[in-house]
mmCIF file of C-alpha atoms in Angstrom:
data_model
loop_
_atom_site.group_PDB
_atom_site.id
_atom_site.type_symbol
_atom_site.label_atom_id
_atom_site.label_comp_id
_atom_site.label_asym_id
_atom_site.label_seq_id
_atom_site.Cartn_x
_atom_site.Cartn_y
_atom_site.Cartn_z
ATOM 1 C CA MET A 1 -196.799 -10.344 10.990
ATOM 2 C CA THR A 2 -196.171 -12.639 13.920
ATOM 3 C CA THR A 3 -193.005 -13.970 15.949
ATOM 4 C CA SER A 4 -192.613 -16.549 18.704
ATOM 5 C CA ALA A 5 -189.741 -18.162 20.587
ATOM 6 C CA ASP A 6 -186.242 -16.731 20.410
ATOM 7 C CA SER A 7 -183.054 -18.572 19.560
ATOM 8 C CA THR A 8 -179.671 -17.536 20.873
ATOM 9 C CA SER A 9 -176.805 -16.851 18.492
ATOM 10 C CA ALA A 10 -173.135 -16.392 19.252
ATOM 11 C CA ILE A 11 -170.432 -15.108 16.950
ATOM 12 C CA PRO A 12 -167.075 -16.597 17.893
ATOM 13 C CA PRO A 13 -163.857 -15.763 16.055
ATOM 14 C CA LEU A 14 -163.066 -17.873 13.013
ATOM 15 C CA HIS A 15 -159.381 -17.049 13.423
ATOM 16 C CA ALA A 16 -158.361 -15.922 16.874
ATOM 17 C CA ASP A 17 -155.542 -13.713 15.590
ATOM 18 C CA GLU A 18 -157.748 -11.841 13.092
ATOM 19 C CA GLU A 19 -161.309 -11.796 14.373
ATOM 20 C CA PRO A 20 -163.015 -9.811 17.150
ATOM 21 C CA PRO A 21 -164.092 -11.330 20.456
ATOM 22 C CA PRO A 22 -167.410 -13.235 20.544
ATOM 23 C CA LEU A 23 -170.724 -11.420 20.400
ATOM 24 C CA TRP A 24 -174.101 -12.767 21.581
ATOM 25 C CA PHE A 25 -177.636 -11.858 20.498
ATOM 26 C CA ASN A 26 -181.084 -13.454 20.174
ATOM 27 C CA VAL A 27 -183.102 -13.748 16.988
ATOM 28 C CA PRO A 28 -186.829 -14.558 16.937
ATOM 29 C CA ASP A 29 -188.280 -17.712 15.489
ATOM 30 C CA GLY A 30 -188.694 -17.240 11.754
ATOM 31 C CA PHE A 31 -185.020 -16.519 11.047
ATOM 32 C CA PHE A 32 -183.196 -19.229 9.089
ATOM 33 C CA ALA A 33 -179.434 -18.855 9.548
ATOM 34 C CA LEU A 34 -177.326 -19.454 6.461
ATOM 35 C CA PRO A 35 -174.715 -22.204 6.895
ATOM 36 C CA LEU A 36 -171.652 -20.015 7.508
ATOM 37 C CA ALA A 37 -168.703 -22.124 8.635
ATOM 38 C CA ALA A 38 -164.923 -22.234 8.442
ATOM 39 C CA THR A 39 -164.595 -25.404 6.324
ATOM 40 C CA PRO A 40 -166.393 -26.840 3.264
ATOM 41 C CA GLU A 41 -167.353 -29.923 5.268
ATOM 42 C CA GLU A 42 -169.050 -27.839 7.962
ATOM 43 C CA ARG A 43 -170.835 -25.707 5.365
ATOM 44 C CA ALA A 44 -172.105 -28.812 3.572
ATOM 45 C CA ALA A 45 -173.492 -30.297 6.790
ATOM 46 C CA ARG A 46 -175.091 -27.035 7.882
ATOM 47 C CA SER A 47 -176.583 -26.398 4.449
ATOM 48 C CA GLN A 48 -178.443 -29.711 4.695
ATOM 49 C CA GLU A 49 -179.976 -28.592 7.995
ATOM 50 C CA PHE A 50 -180.697 -25.122 6.589
ATOM 51 C CA VAL A 51 -182.706 -26.272 3.560
ATOM 52 C CA ARG A 52 -184.740 -28.710 5.651
ATOM 53 C CA GLY A 53 -185.725 -25.874 7.960
ATOM 54 C CA LEU A 54 -186.332 -23.369 5.164
ATOM 55 C CA TYR A 55 -188.338 -25.792 3.010
ATOM 56 C CA SER A 56 -189.918 -27.707 5.868
ATOM 57 C CA ARG A 57 -192.722 -29.038 3.674
ATOM 58 C CA GLY A 58 -190.344 -30.181 0.935
ATOM 59 C CA ASP A 59 -188.575 -33.467 0.311
ATOM 60 C CA GLU A 60 -185.227 -34.750 -0.979
ATOM 61 C CA SER A 61 -186.032 -33.601 -4.514
ATOM 62 C CA ILE A 62 -185.996 -30.005 -3.227
ATOM 63 C CA TRP A 63 -183.410 -30.281 -0.450
ATOM 64 C CA GLU A 64 -180.610 -32.014 -2.371
ATOM 65 C CA PRO A 65 -180.164 -29.460 -5.199
ATOM 66 C CA ALA A 66 -180.762 -26.507 -2.866
ATOM 67 C CA ALA A 67 -178.152 -27.421 -0.244
ATOM 68 C CA PRO A 68 -175.038 -26.910 -2.447
ATOM 69 C CA TYR A 69 -176.409 -23.567 -3.627
ATOM 70 C CA TYR A 70 -176.759 -22.217 -0.097
ATOM 71 C CA ALA A 71 -173.374 -23.664 0.866
ATOM 72 C CA GLY A 72 -171.874 -21.620 -1.981
ATOM 73 C CA VAL A 73 -173.736 -18.490 -0.905
ATOM 74 C CA ALA A 74 -172.465 -18.982 2.638
ATOM 75 C CA GLU A 75 -168.880 -19.305 1.403
ATOM 76 C CA MET A 76 -169.130 -16.046 -0.543
ATOM 77 C CA MET A 77 -170.672 -14.205 2.401
ATOM 78 C CA ALA A 78 -168.033 -15.465 4.820
ATOM 79 C CA ASP A 79 -165.352 -14.169 2.451
ATOM 80 C CA THR A 80 -166.847 -10.662 2.728
ATOM 81 C CA GLY A 81 -166.509 -10.626 6.513
ATOM 82 C CA VAL A 82 -170.127 -11.455 7.382
ATOM 83 C CA SER A 83 -170.225 -13.481 10.608
ATOM 84 C CA TYR A 84 -173.958 -14.245 10.708
ATOM 85 C CA SER A 85 -176.571 -14.186 7.971
ATOM 86 C CA ALA A 86 -180.195 -15.266 8.019
ATOM 87 C CA MET A 87 -183.368 -15.117 5.980
ATOM 88 C CA GLY A 88 -186.414 -13.951 7.897
ATOM 89 C CA LEU A 89 -189.766 -15.403 6.825
ATOM 90 C CA PHE A 90 -192.842 -14.263 8.747
ATOM 91 C CA SER A 91 -196.542 -14.970 8.388
ATOM 92 C CA THR A 92 -198.688 -12.010 7.385
ATOM 93 C CA ALA A 93 -201.978 -13.788 8.036
ATOM 94 C CA ASP A 94 -202.788 -11.847 11.215
ATOM 95 C CA ALA A 95 -201.075 -8.580 10.310
ATOM 96 C CA GLU A 96 -202.619 -5.307 9.237
ATOM 97 C CA ALA A 97 -200.461 -3.682 6.563
ATOM 98 C CA ASP A 98 -199.840 0.048 6.871
ATOM 99 C CA ALA A 99 -198.414 1.218 3.562
ATOM 100 C CA ASP A 100 -198.475 4.868 4.631
ATOM 101 C CA GLU A 101 -195.802 4.451 7.337
ATOM 102 C CA ASP A 102 -193.236 7.178 6.671
ATOM 103 C CA GLU A 103 -189.523 7.332 7.388
ATOM 104 C CA GLU A 104 -189.848 9.666 10.391
ATOM 105 C CA ALA A 105 -192.318 7.384 12.166
ATOM 106 C CA THR A 106 -190.106 4.414 11.383
ATOM 107 C CA ALA A 107 -187.034 5.998 12.942
ATOM 108 C CA LYS A 108 -189.024 6.811 16.075
ATOM 109 C CA ALA A 109 -190.288 3.219 16.220
ATOM 110 C CA VAL A 110 -186.742 1.842 16.136
ATOM 111 C CA ALA A 111 -185.463 4.313 18.718
ATOM 112 C CA GLY A 112 -188.453 3.803 20.997
ATOM 113 C CA ALA A 113 -188.374 0.032 20.824
ATOM 114 C CA ALA A 114 -184.624 0.034 21.423
ATOM 115 C CA GLU A 115 -185.346 1.720 24.742
ATOM 116 C CA GLY A 116 -187.448 -1.230 25.861
ATOM 117 C CA GLY A 117 -190.188 -1.860 23.323
ATOM 118 C CA GLY A 118 -191.417 -5.317 22.489
ATOM 119 C CA VAL A 119 -191.791 -7.309 19.317
ATOM 120 C CA VAL A 120 -194.938 -8.736 17.847
ATOM 121 C CA GLU A 121 -195.271 -12.476 17.661
ATOM 122 C CA ALA A 122 -193.924 -14.144 14.431
ATOM 123 C CA ARG A 123 -193.712 -17.539 12.798
ATOM 124 C CA TYR A 124 -193.356 -18.895 9.271
ATOM 125 C CA GLU A 125 -196.704 -20.059 7.891
ATOM 126 C CA GLY A 126 -196.804 -19.335 4.187
ATOM 127 C CA ALA A 127 -200.460 -20.130 3.501
ATOM 128 C CA GLY A 128 -201.649 -16.640 4.460
ATOM 129 C CA GLY A 129 -198.750 -14.728 2.931
ATOM 130 C CA VAL A 130 -195.135 -14.197 3.932
ATOM 131 C CA ALA A 131 -193.092 -11.076 4.631
ATOM 132 C CA GLN A 132 -189.371 -11.533 4.021
ATOM 133 C CA CYS A 133 -186.162 -9.883 5.146
ATOM 134 C CA ALA A 134 -182.421 -10.466 5.005
ATOM 135 C CA PHE A 135 -180.440 -10.074 8.236
ATOM 136 C CA THR A 136 -176.661 -9.990 8.600
ATOM 137 C CA VAL A 137 -174.127 -9.271 11.314
ATOM 138 C CA ALA A 138 -170.529 -8.327 10.594
ATOM 139 C CA ALA A 139 -167.654 -7.043 12.701
ATOM 140 C CA VAL A 140 -165.639 -4.326 10.974
ATOM 141 C CA PRO A 141 -162.294 -2.942 12.173
ATOM 142 C CA THR A 142 -162.476 0.505 13.762
ATOM 143 C CA ASP A 143 -159.791 2.464 15.550
ATOM 144 C CA GLN A 144 -161.315 3.031 18.984
ATOM 145 C CA ALA A 145 -159.387 2.075 22.105
ATOM 146 C CA ALA A 146 -160.881 -0.175 24.772
ATOM 147 C CA GLY A 147 -163.647 1.673 26.605
ATOM 148 C CA ASP A 148 -164.006 4.427 23.989
ATOM 149 C CA THR A 149 -167.397 3.292 22.716
ATOM 150 C CA ASP A 150 -168.938 6.772 23.060
ATOM 151 C CA ILE A 151 -166.189 8.337 20.949
ATOM 152 C CA ALA A 152 -166.512 5.615 18.313
ATOM 153 C CA ALA A 153 -170.298 5.979 18.150
ATOM 154 C CA GLN A 154 -170.046 9.763 17.856
ATOM 155 C CA GLY A 155 -167.684 9.384 14.905
ATOM 156 C CA ILE A 156 -170.007 6.884 13.221
ATOM 157 C CA LEU A 157 -172.997 9.183 13.727
ATOM 158 C CA ALA A 158 -171.116 12.143 12.253
ATOM 159 C CA ALA A 159 -170.018 10.123 9.219
ATOM 160 C CA LEU A 160 -173.471 8.681 8.497
ATOM 161 C CA SER A 161 -175.203 12.031 8.994
ATOM 162 C CA ARG A 162 -173.283 13.551 6.081
ATOM 163 C CA GLU A 163 -175.413 11.581 3.616
ATOM 164 C CA PRO A 164 -178.712 13.495 3.195
ATOM 165 C CA HIS A 165 -180.727 10.345 2.466
ATOM 166 C CA ASN A 166 -179.667 8.658 5.715
ATOM 167 C CA ASP A 167 -181.724 8.982 8.878
ATOM 168 C CA ALA A 168 -178.936 8.423 11.402
ATOM 169 C CA ARG A 169 -179.722 8.445 15.123
ATOM 170 C CA TRP A 170 -178.018 7.742 18.424
ATOM 171 C CA LEU A 171 -179.224 4.700 20.399
ATOM 172 C CA ASP A 172 -178.556 3.754 24.004
ATOM 173 C CA LEU A 173 -178.643 -0.046 24.161
ATOM 174 C CA PRO A 174 -178.176 -2.280 27.221
ATOM 175 C CA CYS A 175 -174.749 -3.258 25.820
ATOM 176 C CA GLY A 176 -173.661 0.347 25.232
ATOM 177 C CA PRO A 177 -173.983 3.211 22.733
ATOM 178 C CA ALA A 178 -174.941 2.531 19.125
ATOM 179 C CA VAL A 179 -175.967 4.365 15.970
ATOM 180 C CA SER A 180 -178.919 3.444 13.753
ATOM 181 C CA CYS A 181 -179.166 4.395 10.096
ATOM 182 C CA ILE A 182 -182.401 3.978 8.140
ATOM 183 C CA THR A 183 -182.663 4.294 4.374
ATOM 184 C CA LEU A 184 -185.635 3.799 2.065
ATOM 185 C CA THR A 185 -184.939 3.287 -1.641
ATOM 186 C CA LYS A 186 -187.374 3.178 -4.551
ATOM 187 C CA TYR A 187 -186.522 1.171 -7.676
ATOM 188 C CA LYS A 188 -188.241 1.264 -11.067
ATOM 189 C CA LEU A 189 -188.968 -2.265 -12.291
ATOM 190 C CA SER A 190 -189.173 -2.789 -16.043
ATOM 191 C CA PRO A 191 -192.210 -4.563 -17.550
ATOM 192 C CA GLN A 192 -190.044 -7.581 -18.382
ATOM 193 C CA VAL A 193 -189.662 -8.531 -14.713
ATOM 194 C CA THR A 194 -193.166 -7.813 -13.380
ATOM 195 C CA ALA A 195 -196.090 -10.224 -13.166
ATOM 196 C CA THR A 196 -198.464 -7.726 -14.793
ATOM 197 C CA GLY A 197 -196.194 -6.801 -17.686
ATOM 198 C CA GLU A 198 -196.397 -3.174 -16.580
ATOM 199 C CA PRO A 199 -193.625 -1.024 -15.051
ATOM 200 C CA MET A 200 -193.795 -0.929 -11.261
ATOM 201 C CA ASP A 201 -192.128 0.791 -8.328
ATOM 202 C CA LEU A 202 -190.372 -1.341 -5.707
ATOM 203 C CA LEU A 203 -189.747 0.263 -2.327
ATOM 204 C CA THR A 204 -187.079 -1.323 -0.137
ATOM 205 C CA GLY A 205 -185.971 -0.436 3.355
ATOM 206 C CA GLN A 206 -182.781 -0.986 5.301
ATOM 207 C CA ILE A 207 -182.076 -0.664 9.008
ATOM 208 C CA GLN A 208 -178.395 -0.712 9.898
ATOM 209 C CA VAL A 209 -177.126 -0.411 13.456
ATOM 210 C CA HIS A 210 -173.469 0.085 14.403
ATOM 211 C CA VAL A 211 -172.469 -1.115 17.886
ATOM 212 C CA PRO A 212 -168.824 -0.477 18.893
ATOM 213 C CA PHE A 213 -167.094 -3.300 20.762
ATOM 214 C CA PRO A 214 -166.163 -2.117 24.287
ATOM 215 C CA THR A 215 -162.833 -3.911 23.926
ATOM 216 C CA GLY A 216 -162.005 -2.126 20.656
ATOM 217 C CA PRO A 217 -161.007 -1.988 17.852
ATOM 218 C CA PHE A 218 -164.118 -3.406 16.129
ATOM 219 C CA THR A 219 -167.721 -2.368 15.522
ATOM 220 C CA ALA A 220 -170.583 -4.841 15.098
ATOM 221 C CA VAL A 221 -172.848 -3.927 12.186
ATOM 222 C CA PHE A 222 -176.396 -5.326 12.244
ATOM 223 C CA THR A 223 -178.264 -4.950 8.942
ATOM 224 C CA LEU A 224 -181.889 -5.791 8.150
ATOM 225 C CA HIS A 225 -183.068 -5.296 4.563
ATOM 226 C CA THR A 226 -186.550 -5.916 3.213
ATOM 227 C CA ALA A 227 -188.770 -5.278 0.226
ATOM 228 C CA SER A 228 -191.845 -6.143 2.337
ATOM 229 C CA THR A 229 -192.284 -2.506 3.323
ATOM 230 C CA ASP A 230 -196.001 -2.915 4.035
ATOM 231 C CA TYR A 231 -194.726 -4.511 7.262
ATOM 232 C CA TRP A 232 -191.969 -1.980 7.892
ATOM 233 C CA THR A 233 -193.067 -1.154 11.431
ATOM 234 C CA GLU A 234 -193.071 -4.836 12.388
ATOM 235 C CA PHE A 235 -189.552 -5.266 11.016
ATOM 236 C CA CYS A 236 -188.457 -2.237 13.027
ATOM 237 C CA ASP A 237 -189.868 -3.911 16.147
ATOM 238 C CA ILE A 238 -188.023 -7.140 15.340
ATOM 239 C CA MET A 239 -184.728 -5.326 14.829
ATOM 240 C CA ALA A 240 -185.189 -3.367 18.045
ATOM 241 C CA ALA A 241 -185.918 -6.549 19.988
ATOM 242 C CA ILE A 242 -182.737 -8.171 18.646
ATOM 243 C CA LEU A 243 -180.701 -5.131 19.666
ATOM 244 C CA GLN A 244 -181.999 -5.386 23.227
ATOM 245 C CA THR A 245 -180.300 -8.786 23.519
ATOM 246 C CA VAL A 246 -176.855 -7.853 22.164
ATOM 247 C CA SER A 247 -174.114 -8.669 24.652
ATOM 248 C CA PHE A 248 -170.328 -8.618 24.571
ATOM 249 C CA GLU A 249 -170.238 -10.909 27.596
ATOM 250 C CA GLU A 250 -171.429 -14.498 27.560
ATOM 251 C CA PRO A 251 -174.957 -14.624 29.030
ATOM 252 C CA PRO A 252 -175.936 -17.361 31.508
ATOM 253 C CA GLY A 253 -176.364 -20.568 29.578
ATOM 254 C CA GLY A 254 -174.657 -19.149 26.501
ATOM 255 C CA HIS A 255 -172.921 -21.704 24.298
ATOM 256 C CA PRO A 256 -170.670 -20.199 21.625
ATOM 257 C CA ALA A 257 -170.672 -22.306 18.494
ATOM 258 C CA SER A 258 -167.585 -23.304 16.577
ATOM 259 C CA GLY A 259 -166.903 -21.661 13.238
ATOM 260 C CA SER A 260 -169.660 -19.092 12.804
ATOM 261 C CA ALA A 261 -172.891 -18.105 14.496
ATOM 262 C CA ASP A 262 -175.225 -20.944 15.347
ATOM 263 C CA ALA A 263 -178.869 -20.651 16.384
ATOM 264 C CA ALA A 264 -179.588 -22.894 19.342
ATOM 265 C CA ASP A 265 -182.836 -23.237 21.232
#
């Protein structure tokens, strides 16, 4: 699985009296941001751009019916408090799948990469196969005071560690303390929904990272979910690379977008 140039995303408040301060982070090329926006007009315009990027080899016969669908999805997601949402599509042509990667090695990969590891190169070229993921960022209210990020992270770690199926770990990011939580879930698919007509197992993985705002009282929650678990290690590297760029202060050249997070080259 391969990645290339990054794009910068900013999450500004939709409503200044209700939302947290802005948050900045970079996502690699291959992420297609859903058209989250404050108004139907903005969502409609952004959905047109979204479908043209997602279906870059399509035409109006594909783009026109798809745009309203994704505008509706974006409206529903915005209503749940999600500030940024994207689909990740990455070429698998040059990747070597490792289906035996276990949960312990995965957690170490995330923690190690978060301390300065890199990310493999990625771009969307479907001819050789595509690995997919869903990526969201939300800011949830928490009760920490300004500057109490360590206390907030310790509470999050304690809460997540109570669930035996969670692999919750402390992370030290450039922007401050954070907590990662990795879960792998196996589903039984019935013969009616499989291509072979036989029952199959579907393994999915989720990486969720909680980053308390230093200003309080919010925590940013980054979530990456994928069923392409043959490329689990690569997705861990991608998530870790994104986390390295998280900032609660506007970086040089940063341009917060209006409404919701925008990806800008």
